[in-house]
Amino acid sequence: MENVGSPSASAADDGTPVQPISTSTPPVPSFPALLGTTGSGLSSSTADVATTPSTSQVAGSGLSSSTADVATTPSTSQVAGSGFSSSTADVATTPSTSQVAGSGFSSSTADVATTPSTSQVAGSGFSSSTADVATTPSTSQVTGSGFSSSTADVATTPSTSQVAGSGFSSSTADVATTPSTSQVAGSGLSSSTADVATTPSTSQVAGSGLSSSTADVATTPSTSQVAGSGFSSSTADVATTPSPSKVAGSGFSSSTQPQADVATTPSPSKVAGSGLSSPTADEATVSDVPVKRGRGRPPAGSKPAEFGPMQSHVIKKEAGEEKDLKVEHEISTLVVERKLVKFTIEQINSFIPDKRVVGAGSWGTVYEGFIGGLSGLSSDLNGERVAVKVGNYFCEEKEFSTDENYIQWKTEIMLLSGIKHEGVIKLVGVCRTNLGLYLVYPFYERGDLQKSIEVLDWERALNVITKVAEALRVLHMRMVVCRGLKPADILLDQNWNPVLTDFGRMKMFGDALSGSRTFDNENFIFSGHQDHVFHYDYYCLGFLMLQVLMKEKEADFKVTVPKEKRIMDLDIDSHSCNYSSELKEQALKLKKQNSHVVHLDFLKTGGCKVIVARKVTDLAFQCLDKGGVMRPTEKEVVERLHKIVNPPPAHGGSSSKSSK
Ligand SMILES: Nc1ncnc2c1ncn2[C@@H]1O[C@H](COP(=O)(O)OP(=O)(O)OP(=O)(O)O)[C@@H](O)[C@H]1O
């Protein structure tokens, strides 16, 4: 595959500002003038009240789908190589265009868009562009291999995201009145996020590296640039002037105003040669983790973790051995940027004096705890019941920064501190010592869904399914994939509302598919291609739905359900739903395994009507469609569940909860 575009700025060594990456748009892939389908694949085009064509084309193998409601111009979707191209527009007055030239996935969605929402992939990769109430385009382009995502809500100007080489570029804006721009020219990650930004939040990588720019209520740009290889991060809250951060050579540059509420001057940070620059408004916080270089004995006065149950697992290392500069920077940056509470090991131990274990997994052990009246902690934490997750051990042979436990710990922190949603667990705080990694969350007394799956009544069961689907959609909008959602990863609050937990295994888009789920995934993962990781989550959701409907703790459904506990026996053969032959085969296989679809309890206790149970079952099976053709979109899954939970009034009356 050809990478079009190259870094337009080279490493400077004299401290001069980094040249911005050329904003010229990568060439639009040319497509054969095809109408309909030429290779194998599906081409579907649907329009309601469309005054111009809704065009959908497939040249190689793949799926091209184009849907328009009240579109006055075409909603165009094209696939030239193998891949998936989807273009959806509601009340769009200009085209919503989505194109794939190589293999990949290109999705363009616009609601009430008055200009195009454009999404293009030229090489292999993923390009997604979503706009709600956008008055100008929300553009997302990948030319080489990589990922480019651009999302705008109520954007009045474009939210642009571009990848020219291989890499990841994400640009998100809420109520942005000017562009939120994110660009990668070489390989690397460039992420730009703005909430209520009135000017651009710009993030650019020219060489390889990471450039991240985040602004909340910023009235001027929050700029972050990397020209050579390195890391550049710029964060501002209620900033009225720029928080620029630049790296020209290789190195690290961080500019943050973490404790300034209304910062009126820039917090600039620049590295021209190689090295570290972090002149922030809060340097004490950045440097409060002592930086150790090389090997050495533990510093005088340092205490080992008191963790009784953990001691046997911990491979003791000389303190300082693993504390390389990179790890320190990573942690310091995370703690400061994400405004995390960093607990000491003494505090962690005081939270869990009796070490009561409530759960365990492959990463660690979870203890029930309580934050007592500790000085030095904010008052809203005192008195909170918490769960403390303790990493199992570090592997001595590995370099610390590449240790899988450490990577999962960091992933969990990065993802959880970046996503605030009622369906996603909150991170209360973190702790790291030479011997242990710790994560602190609110405590969920009802525990995980696996423990409670048998006692859920119908209404709660439907509520769990719907809220998990909503949370999954939110994760996907942030480009996070679960990679193996299962009941043990869903905690239930006092009101039986679910929250997703266990984010260590989740990934930002771009990693190979893996997960702890064992069922059938070798069949499902058609090619191991990155496009499918999002679909895989919905496959898992389908499975989870069946587990809830059948009150099955186990994922493989091989357990034989006693006859008296059997459920409504779905007559799959004569069933009127639109199962594909492959899906029907799968449903029949499940049926043969004595697995039926809705647990008898639900019907017996007057919990649900057969017709409603069937609707949920249909949806679950469609999520399970291996071929992916029948699988509903994320939006559709959530909308259909909402309609099931709260159906529209039959005769113009008010909507009522009649899902029973
Ligand atoms: N906040 C919490 N409140 C109550 N119980 C919890 C909480 N967090 C986790 N648990 C319990 O601990 C169990 C293990 O937690 P978790 O799945 O996060 O660990 P893990 O080591 O990351 O697991 P995995 O092997 O799936 O990666 C959960 O299934 C749940 O029963």
XYZ file of C-alpha atoms and ligand atoms in Angstrom:
691
model
C 0.000 0.000 0.000
C 1.230 3.411 -0.803
C 1.571 6.115 1.757
C 0.791 9.404 0.214
C 2.079 12.457 1.988
C 5.136 12.968 4.064
C 6.095 15.028 7.029
C 6.154 18.613 5.998
C 8.296 19.736 8.911
C 11.654 18.477 9.971
C 13.237 18.431 13.398
C 14.487 21.861 14.282
C 17.472 22.265 16.532
C 17.355 25.919 17.308
C 14.118 26.224 19.187
C 12.263 27.829 16.318
C 8.602 26.971 16.236
C 7.628 23.803 14.486
C 6.245 24.305 11.039
C 2.668 23.161 10.867
C 1.929 20.173 8.762
C 0.638 20.941 5.354
C -3.104 20.989 5.577
C -3.493 20.061 1.960
C -6.019 17.326 1.603
C -4.731 13.924 0.505
C -5.909 13.112 -2.969
C -9.390 11.740 -3.157
C -9.289 8.147 -4.341
C -10.659 7.745 -7.787
C -13.327 5.143 -8.221
C -14.479 3.274 -11.239
C -17.675 4.687 -12.578
C -19.755 1.822 -11.354
C -23.351 1.619 -10.572
C -24.412 -1.297 -8.450
C -22.180 -4.260 -7.573
C -19.335 -5.688 -9.681
C -17.388 -8.054 -7.376
C -18.968 -10.076 -4.640
C -20.676 -8.040 -1.966
C -23.744 -6.168 -1.110
C -24.730 -2.752 -2.283
C -27.746 -1.238 -0.668
C -29.256 2.193 -1.224
C -32.333 3.458 0.589
C -33.878 6.898 0.419
C -36.987 8.408 1.948
C -38.151 11.619 0.321
C -34.829 11.903 -1.470
C -34.981 14.445 -4.288
C -31.715 13.279 -5.796
C -30.174 9.835 -5.994
C -28.832 7.973 -2.984
C -25.954 6.176 -4.696
C -24.218 3.054 -3.423
C -21.469 1.171 -5.312
C -19.244 -1.858 -4.718
C -16.427 -2.680 -7.130
C -14.432 -5.325 -5.202
C -15.843 -7.457 -2.461
C -17.492 -5.653 0.412
C -20.523 -3.875 1.572
C -21.603 -0.423 0.534
C -24.656 1.034 2.125
C -26.174 4.448 1.587
C -29.252 5.661 3.438
C -30.890 9.059 3.298
C -33.982 10.468 4.965
C -35.287 13.727 3.507
C -32.020 14.155 1.624
C -32.167 16.813 -1.079
C -28.888 15.780 -2.654
C -27.217 12.384 -2.992
C -25.922 10.382 -0.065
C -23.052 8.593 -1.795
C -21.253 5.473 -0.606
C -18.549 3.676 -2.617
C -16.170 0.732 -2.152
C -13.483 0.122 -4.774
C -11.323 -2.535 -3.015
C -12.612 -4.819 -0.332
C -14.171 -3.143 2.660
C -17.151 -1.455 4.026
C -18.438 1.981 3.194
C -21.506 3.397 4.831
C -23.069 6.792 4.366
C -26.135 7.866 6.315
C -27.828 11.247 6.304
C -30.936 12.488 8.079
C -32.330 15.780 6.778
C -29.120 16.365 4.875
C -29.336 19.127 2.292
C -26.031 18.214 0.653
C -24.307 14.883 0.172
C -22.975 12.755 2.992
C -20.120 11.046 1.169
C -18.237 7.914 2.220
C -15.546 6.247 0.092
C -13.076 3.359 0.394
C -10.451 2.840 -2.315
C -8.216 0.163 -0.715
C -9.427 -2.238 1.911
C -10.925 -0.647 4.968
C -13.885 0.918 6.526
C -15.254 4.352 5.852
C -18.324 5.659 7.589
C -19.942 9.048 7.264
C -22.999 10.010 9.284
C -24.751 13.349 9.416
C -27.877 14.455 11.227
C -29.341 17.763 10.099
C -26.167 18.468 8.165
C -26.449 21.347 5.713
C -23.154 20.559 4.024
C -21.363 17.290 3.384
C -19.972 15.065 6.106
C -17.109 13.470 4.189
C -15.190 10.325 5.090
C -12.514 8.768 2.858
C -9.988 5.915 3.014
C -7.425 5.585 0.242
C -5.128 2.861 1.677
C -6.261 0.336 4.217
C -7.666 1.769 7.397
C -10.608 3.254 9.045
C -12.059 6.687 8.539
C -15.116 7.851 10.377
C -16.808 11.222 10.212
C -19.857 12.047 12.306
C -21.661 15.342 12.586
C -24.797 16.332 14.443
C -26.316 19.673 13.474
C -23.183 20.487 11.535
C -23.509 23.474 9.234
C -20.226 22.822 7.474
C -18.391 19.593 6.678
C -16.957 17.264 9.288
C -14.086 15.786 7.285
C -12.113 12.637 8.025
C -9.476 11.171 5.697
C -6.925 8.353 5.689
C -4.475 8.100 2.840
C -1.984 5.474 4.095
C -2.933 2.831 6.586
C -4.336 4.098 9.815
C -7.271 5.509 11.526
C -8.828 8.926 11.266
C -11.892 9.965 13.173
C -13.663 13.291 13.204
C -16.709 13.960 15.372
C -18.556 17.220 15.821
C -21.688 18.100 17.733
C -23.271 21.449 16.896
C -20.147 22.381 14.978
C -20.515 25.465 12.838
C -17.247 24.923 11.021
C -15.392 21.741 10.069
C -13.929 19.316 12.550
C -11.055 17.985 10.460
C -9.040 14.829 11.047
C -6.401 13.531 8.625
C -3.821 10.735 8.475
C -1.368 10.720 5.591
C 1.078 7.988 6.721
C 0.194 5.221 9.106
C -1.165 6.308 12.441
C -4.102 7.541 14.323
C -5.694 10.955 14.167
C -8.748 11.839 16.151
C -10.535 15.155 16.338
C -13.568 15.715 18.544
C -15.455 18.939 19.135
C -18.583 19.706 21.103
C -20.205 23.061 20.397
C -17.105 24.113 18.495
C -17.542 27.279 16.475
C -14.272 26.857 14.624
C -12.388 23.764 13.531
C -10.888 21.237 15.906
C -8.029 20.023 13.731
C -5.984 16.863 14.176
C -3.361 15.691 11.675
C -0.735 12.958 11.380
C 1.699 13.083 8.476
C 4.180 10.344 9.494
C 3.328 7.500 11.804
C 1.962 8.391 15.209
C -0.989 9.505 17.154
C -2.506 12.944 17.053
C -5.530 13.669 19.148
C -7.383 16.951 19.505
C -10.407 17.377 21.755
C -12.327 20.549 22.503
C -15.466 21.217 24.491
C -17.132 24.578 23.929
C -14.068 25.745 22.054
C -14.548 28.988 20.159
C -11.276 28.683 18.292
C -9.378 25.652 17.033
C -7.832 23.061 19.278
C -4.987 21.961 17.022
C -2.880 18.832 17.323
C -0.282 17.825 14.731
C 2.383 15.150 14.289
C 4.795 15.407 11.388
C 7.316 12.663 12.254
C 6.507 9.720 14.452
C 5.213 10.480 17.904
C 2.276 11.455 19.958
C 0.701 14.878 20.011
C -2.299 15.500 22.191
C -4.228 18.716 22.656
C -7.215 19.018 24.973
C -9.201 22.115 25.860
C -12.321 22.667 27.906
C -14.056 26.010 27.413
C -11.021 27.286 25.583
C -11.507 30.603 23.817
C -8.207 30.426 21.996
C -6.292 27.492 20.574
C -4.755 24.771 22.661
C -1.925 23.856 20.310
C 0.255 20.765 20.416
C 2.825 19.884 17.744
C 5.517 17.267 17.174
C 7.846 17.638 14.217
C 10.472 14.955 14.953
C 9.758 11.928 17.058
C 8.538 12.542 20.563
C 5.657 13.444 22.718
C 3.911 16.771 22.961
C 0.923 17.382 25.132
C -1.059 20.535 25.742
C -4.022 20.777 28.101
C -6.058 23.768 29.182
C -9.162 24.219 31.279
C -11.063 27.472 30.965
C -8.018 28.846 29.206
C -8.440 32.240 27.625
C -5.085 32.136 25.896
C -3.212 29.341 24.163
C -1.531 26.497 25.954
C 1.015 25.627 23.249
C 3.322 22.663 23.461
C 5.893 21.844 20.776
C 8.628 19.307 20.128
C 10.949 19.901 17.208
C 13.642 17.221 17.769
C 13.023 14.057 19.693
C 11.877 14.475 23.242
C 9.029 15.273 25.499
C 7.159 18.519 25.925
C 4.208 19.022 28.193
C 2.268 22.185 28.841
C -0.523 22.080 31.370
C -2.549 24.442 33.465
C -3.954 21.841 35.772
C -4.828 23.972 38.719
C -5.500 27.237 37.018
C -9.199 27.825 36.804
C -9.339 30.611 34.194
C -5.749 30.838 33.048
C -5.107 34.142 31.375
C -1.650 33.572 30.014
C -0.116 30.831 27.950
C 1.741 27.967 29.510
C 4.270 27.400 26.729
C 6.546 24.411 26.635
C 9.066 23.774 23.862
C 11.796 21.258 23.140
C 14.022 22.007 20.193
C 16.755 19.362 20.546
C 16.248 16.126 22.377
C 15.201 16.303 25.986
C 12.440 17.120 28.330
C 10.646 20.393 28.841
C 7.763 20.796 31.221
C 7.407 24.366 32.438
C 3.885 24.053 33.749
C 1.818 26.047 36.147
C 2.146 23.166 38.542
C 5.682 21.909 38.387
C 5.584 20.574 41.923
C 2.987 18.049 40.913
C 4.863 16.992 37.859
C 8.017 16.378 39.797
C 6.575 14.894 42.951
C 7.399 11.405 41.775
C 11.137 11.181 42.336
C 13.022 10.490 39.149
C 15.522 7.656 39.564
C 18.113 6.938 36.958
C 19.925 3.649 36.665
C 20.090 0.920 39.272
C 20.304 1.385 42.976
C 19.051 0.407 46.356
C 15.685 1.596 47.608
C 15.791 5.132 48.848
C 16.205 5.471 52.588
C 12.882 5.423 54.339
C 10.948 3.828 51.461
C 8.461 1.241 52.624
C 7.430 -1.944 50.914
C 3.732 -2.508 50.327
C 2.040 -3.925 53.385
C -0.058 -6.133 51.213
C -0.206 -9.396 53.103
C -2.072 -11.375 50.442
C 0.008 -9.845 47.708
C 3.456 -10.456 49.083
C 3.700 -13.988 47.785
C 2.934 -12.821 44.265
C 5.269 -9.885 44.173
C 8.589 -10.565 42.582
C 10.744 -8.301 44.643
C 12.990 -6.021 42.732
C 15.529 -3.541 43.725
C 13.654 -0.303 44.011
C 14.640 2.116 41.317
C 15.641 -0.604 38.887
C 12.466 -0.317 36.875
C 11.979 3.371 37.344
C 13.161 4.531 34.031
C 12.587 8.042 32.919
C 9.889 7.100 30.477
C 7.699 5.486 33.098
C 8.055 8.455 35.396
C 7.067 10.830 32.649
C 4.134 8.714 31.663
C 2.814 8.559 35.187
C 3.485 12.203 35.986
C 1.788 13.295 32.809
C -1.204 11.064 33.407
C -1.698 12.156 36.985
C -1.436 15.829 36.140
C -3.311 15.865 32.862
C -6.124 13.678 34.007
C -6.380 15.372 37.378
C -6.208 12.066 39.166
C -6.083 11.514 42.872
C -2.781 9.853 43.598
C -2.954 7.828 46.783
C 0.041 6.765 48.826
C 0.498 3.107 49.680
C -0.192 3.992 53.322
C -3.559 5.399 52.285
C -4.329 2.350 50.138
C -3.596 0.070 53.082
C -5.755 2.153 55.358
C -8.696 1.760 52.933
C -8.596 -2.009 53.196
C -7.481 -2.908 56.700
C -9.071 -6.367 56.708
C -8.278 -7.175 53.038
C -11.737 -8.485 52.203
C -11.599 -9.926 48.685
C -14.700 -9.352 46.531
C -13.398 -10.542 43.213
C -10.371 -11.495 41.203
C -9.385 -11.636 37.571
C -6.354 -12.130 35.421
C -4.996 -8.651 36.190
C -5.585 -8.442 39.885
C -7.523 -8.942 43.068
C -10.324 -6.635 44.144
C -10.796 -5.693 47.820
C -13.699 -3.981 49.490
C -12.605 -0.772 51.197
C -13.612 2.420 52.868
C -12.008 5.857 52.831
C -11.936 7.044 56.437
C -11.276 10.525 57.677
C -7.865 10.948 56.151
C -6.199 14.292 56.167
C -4.865 15.447 52.842
C -7.802 14.021 50.907
C -10.634 16.113 49.586
C -13.688 15.947 51.804
C -15.919 14.412 49.146
C -13.739 11.297 49.156
C -13.914 10.808 52.892
C -16.597 8.338 53.870
C -16.774 6.750 50.398
C -16.963 2.977 50.034
C -14.399 1.873 47.505
C -13.108 -1.166 45.682
C -9.320 -1.381 45.507
C -7.931 -3.399 42.601
C -4.392 -4.613 43.191
C -2.266 -5.807 40.284
C -1.063 -9.355 40.710
C 2.660 -8.994 40.137
C 5.358 -7.582 37.958
C 7.445 -9.834 35.884
C 11.077 -9.312 36.795
C 12.487 -10.209 33.400
C 10.555 -7.597 31.526
C 11.356 -3.970 31.354
C 8.853 -2.242 33.583
C 7.412 0.053 30.943
C 6.605 -2.902 28.690
C 5.208 -5.103 31.452
C 1.715 -6.224 30.476
C 0.323 -5.430 33.948
C 1.691 -1.929 33.802
C 0.333 -1.401 30.298
C -3.127 -2.560 31.383
C -2.974 -0.318 34.446
C -2.073 2.654 32.281
C -4.717 1.800 29.691
C -7.381 1.622 32.371
C -6.352 5.007 33.744
C -6.190 6.667 30.339
C -9.545 5.365 29.217
C -11.476 5.770 32.455
C -10.198 9.258 33.139
C -11.191 10.285 29.628
C -14.730 8.903 29.512
C -17.407 10.256 31.799
C -20.657 8.372 31.386
C -23.168 6.894 33.782
C -22.672 3.486 32.181
C -18.898 3.528 32.658
C -17.219 3.041 36.033
C -15.584 6.085 37.588
C -11.953 6.013 38.637
C -11.552 7.421 42.157
C -7.766 7.333 42.219
C -4.539 5.465 41.538
C -1.372 4.393 43.303
C 1.927 2.951 42.178
C 4.887 1.808 44.241
C 7.996 -0.129 43.329
C 6.118 -3.295 44.119
C 2.541 -2.709 43.185
C -0.076 -1.079 40.976
C -3.413 -0.052 42.461
C -6.700 1.314 41.145
C -9.499 2.674 43.338
C -13.156 2.739 42.233
C -16.543 3.243 43.881
C -17.736 0.039 45.498
C -20.672 -1.802 43.912
C -22.429 -3.830 46.556
C -24.431 -5.934 44.133
C -21.231 -7.062 42.490
C -21.043 -8.135 38.876
C -23.788 -9.264 36.504
C -22.518 -12.812 36.445
C -23.398 -13.165 40.130
C -26.873 -11.642 39.731
C -27.913 -12.832 36.291
C -30.301 -15.413 37.722
C -32.158 -13.026 39.979
C -32.885 -10.248 37.496
C -36.564 -9.786 36.764
C -37.658 -8.940 33.234
C -37.691 -5.193 33.643
C -34.213 -5.163 35.170
C -32.945 -7.574 32.555
C -34.128 -5.282 29.760
C -32.711 -2.261 31.566
C -29.301 -3.946 31.847
C -29.256 -4.890 28.160
C -30.310 -1.405 27.038
C -27.877 0.485 29.270
C -24.967 -1.760 28.328
C -25.751 -1.161 24.636
C -25.837 2.599 25.282
C -22.508 2.525 27.146
C -20.945 0.447 24.388
C -22.059 3.002 21.830
C -20.476 5.794 23.858
C -17.209 3.837 24.024
C -17.267 3.292 20.284
C -17.874 6.978 19.655
C -14.657 7.554 21.614
C -13.006 4.840 19.520
C -12.654 2.462 22.434
C -13.316 -1.230 21.910
C -14.086 -3.689 24.712
C -12.712 -6.797 23.025
C -14.684 -9.362 24.963
C -17.551 -7.872 26.936
C -18.843 -10.393 29.473
C -21.144 -10.413 32.531
C -18.189 -10.333 34.971
C -17.202 -6.949 33.501
C -20.566 -5.387 34.284
C -21.226 -4.143 37.823
C -24.686 -3.381 39.158
C -25.535 -0.413 41.365
C -28.177 -0.270 44.077
C -30.911 0.298 41.466
C -29.657 -2.536 39.258
C -28.231 -0.140 36.715
C -25.136 -1.523 34.975
C -21.708 0.090 34.673
C -18.930 -1.274 32.505
C -15.669 -2.016 34.272
C -12.352 -3.739 33.550
C -10.906 -1.318 31.025
C -7.386 -2.719 31.120
C -8.136 -5.023 28.229
C -10.024 -2.414 26.288
C -8.144 -0.608 23.604
C -8.191 2.509 21.632
C -8.706 1.463 18.070
C -5.623 0.141 16.371
C -4.632 -2.940 18.331
C -4.960 -6.537 17.313
C -8.077 -8.290 18.416
C -7.852 -10.317 21.570
C -9.972 -10.897 24.610
C -10.765 -13.372 27.292
C -13.949 -14.655 25.699
C -13.589 -18.176 24.457
C -16.692 -18.853 22.426
C -16.562 -19.258 18.750
C -14.416 -16.231 18.094
C -12.125 -18.012 15.723
C -15.098 -18.306 13.402
C -16.219 -14.820 13.977
C -12.992 -13.060 13.327
C -13.169 -13.345 9.602
C -9.820 -11.831 8.849
C -8.489 -10.346 12.054
C -8.804 -7.038 10.282
C -9.073 -3.981 12.450
C -12.415 -3.033 10.967
C -13.988 -5.869 12.802
C -13.073 -5.046 16.361
C -16.044 -2.740 16.699
C -18.349 -5.348 15.217
C -16.917 -7.915 17.573
C -18.170 -5.858 20.532
C -21.671 -6.066 19.100
C -21.276 -9.760 18.607
C -20.393 -9.965 22.314
C -23.404 -7.792 23.114
C -25.628 -10.246 21.227
C -24.164 -13.036 23.275
C -24.633 -11.104 26.490
C -28.272 -10.435 25.563
C -28.861 -14.150 25.144
C -27.146 -14.856 28.452
C -29.426 -12.400 30.231
C -32.546 -13.710 28.451
C -31.606 -17.263 29.332
C -30.198 -16.514 32.805
C -27.010 -18.245 31.751
C -23.815 -17.438 33.622
C -21.665 -19.354 31.212
C -20.842 -18.003 27.817
C -20.797 -21.201 25.835
C -24.440 -22.183 26.426
C -23.454 -25.799 26.642
C -25.228 -26.209 29.969
C -28.346 -28.291 29.573
C -31.306 -26.479 30.984
C -33.648 -28.769 32.950
C -36.912 -29.322 31.103
C -39.074 -27.604 33.677
C -36.895 -24.543 33.417
C -37.058 -24.378 29.680
C -38.239 -21.369 27.984
C -40.328 -20.348 25.122
C -39.192 -22.517 22.305
C -38.535 -20.276 19.353
C -39.708 -21.855 16.176
C -36.729 -20.705 14.232
C -37.609 -22.544 11.013
C -40.929 -20.853 10.511
C -39.975 -17.726 12.307
C -40.842 -14.700 10.299
C -37.785 -12.632 11.064
C -35.240 -12.001 8.388
C -32.553 -14.405 9.439
C -29.875 -15.075 6.898
C -29.227 -18.774 6.300
C -26.001 -18.499 8.276
C -27.764 -16.888 11.191
C -30.550 -19.414 11.082
C -27.972 -22.175 11.205
C -26.432 -20.613 14.269
C -29.780 -20.207 15.993
C -30.617 -23.830 15.240
C -27.294 -24.913 16.665
C -28.071 -23.155 19.907
C -31.502 -24.730 19.944
C -30.020 -28.168 19.463
C -27.842 -27.606 22.491
C -31.007 -27.500 24.573
C -30.561 -23.826 24.840
C -33.682 -21.859 24.362
C -34.120 -18.228 24.196
C -36.042 -16.742 27.072
C -35.981 -18.262 30.525
C -39.310 -19.638 31.626
C -39.205 -17.536 34.803
C -39.648 -14.401 32.785
C -42.865 -15.718 31.251
C -44.103 -17.518 34.359
C -43.840 -14.573 36.665
C -45.784 -12.482 34.179
C -42.612 -10.581 33.469
C -42.702 -10.454 29.704
C -44.900 -11.058 26.701
C -43.778 -13.573 24.129
C -43.866 -10.980 21.376
C -41.529 -8.658 23.285
C -39.168 -11.500 24.177
C -39.054 -12.402 20.512
C -38.114 -8.865 19.512
C -35.167 -8.869 21.925
C -34.178 -12.331 20.755
C -34.253 -11.235 17.134
C -31.992 -8.353 17.946
C -29.578 -10.606 19.854
C -29.362 -13.050 16.967
C -28.835 -10.269 14.474
C -25.948 -8.969 16.600
C -24.568 -12.503 16.425
C -24.605 -12.587 12.646
C -21.123 -13.740 11.757
C -21.270 -12.421 8.238
C -22.024 -8.974 9.596
C -24.583 -8.216 6.888
C -27.566 -8.684 9.185
C -25.860 -7.086 12.137
C -27.581 -3.836 13.055
C -25.660 -0.612 13.477
C -24.868 0.614 16.959
C -27.461 3.333 16.616
C -30.064 0.807 15.499
C -29.371 -1.540 18.416
C -29.909 1.254 20.927
C -32.965 2.650 19.130
C -34.602 -0.746 18.834
C -34.010 -1.463 22.508
C -35.491 1.906 23.440
C -38.563 1.110 21.380
C -38.874 -2.278 23.069
C -38.511 -0.801 26.551
C -40.781 2.122 25.822
C -42.851 1.410 22.708
C -44.526 4.261 20.845
C -48.228 4.644 21.632
C -50.417 2.431 19.445
C -53.308 4.873 18.966
C -51.813 8.258 19.436
C -51.985 8.000 23.249
C -49.059 8.755 25.495
C -46.109 6.404 25.546
C -46.139 3.968 28.394
C -43.832 1.274 29.661
C -45.474 -1.747 28.160
C -42.502 -3.931 27.550
C -43.790 -6.576 29.888
N -15.948 -1.607 41.935
C -16.249 -2.856 42.266
N -17.192 -3.112 43.197
C -17.496 -4.386 43.527
N -16.931 -5.462 42.958
C -15.996 -5.276 42.018
C -15.602 -3.967 41.626
N -14.660 -4.073 40.663
C -14.478 -5.378 40.446
N -15.264 -6.112 41.267
C -15.319 -7.579 41.306
O -14.025 -8.102 41.034
C -14.073 -8.936 39.860
C -12.771 -8.823 39.096
O -12.622 -7.489 38.666
P -12.063 -7.166 37.217
O -12.837 -7.916 36.195
O -12.013 -5.701 37.070
O -10.594 -7.800 37.375
P -9.548 -8.168 36.241
O -8.369 -8.803 36.905
O -9.268 -6.932 35.452
O -10.373 -9.219 35.382
P -10.111 -9.795 33.890
O -9.458 -11.145 34.065
O -11.502 -9.930 33.321
O -9.275 -8.806 33.171
C -15.313 -8.463 39.100
O -15.815 -9.485 38.266
C -16.258 -8.106 40.229
O -16.909 -9.256 40.725
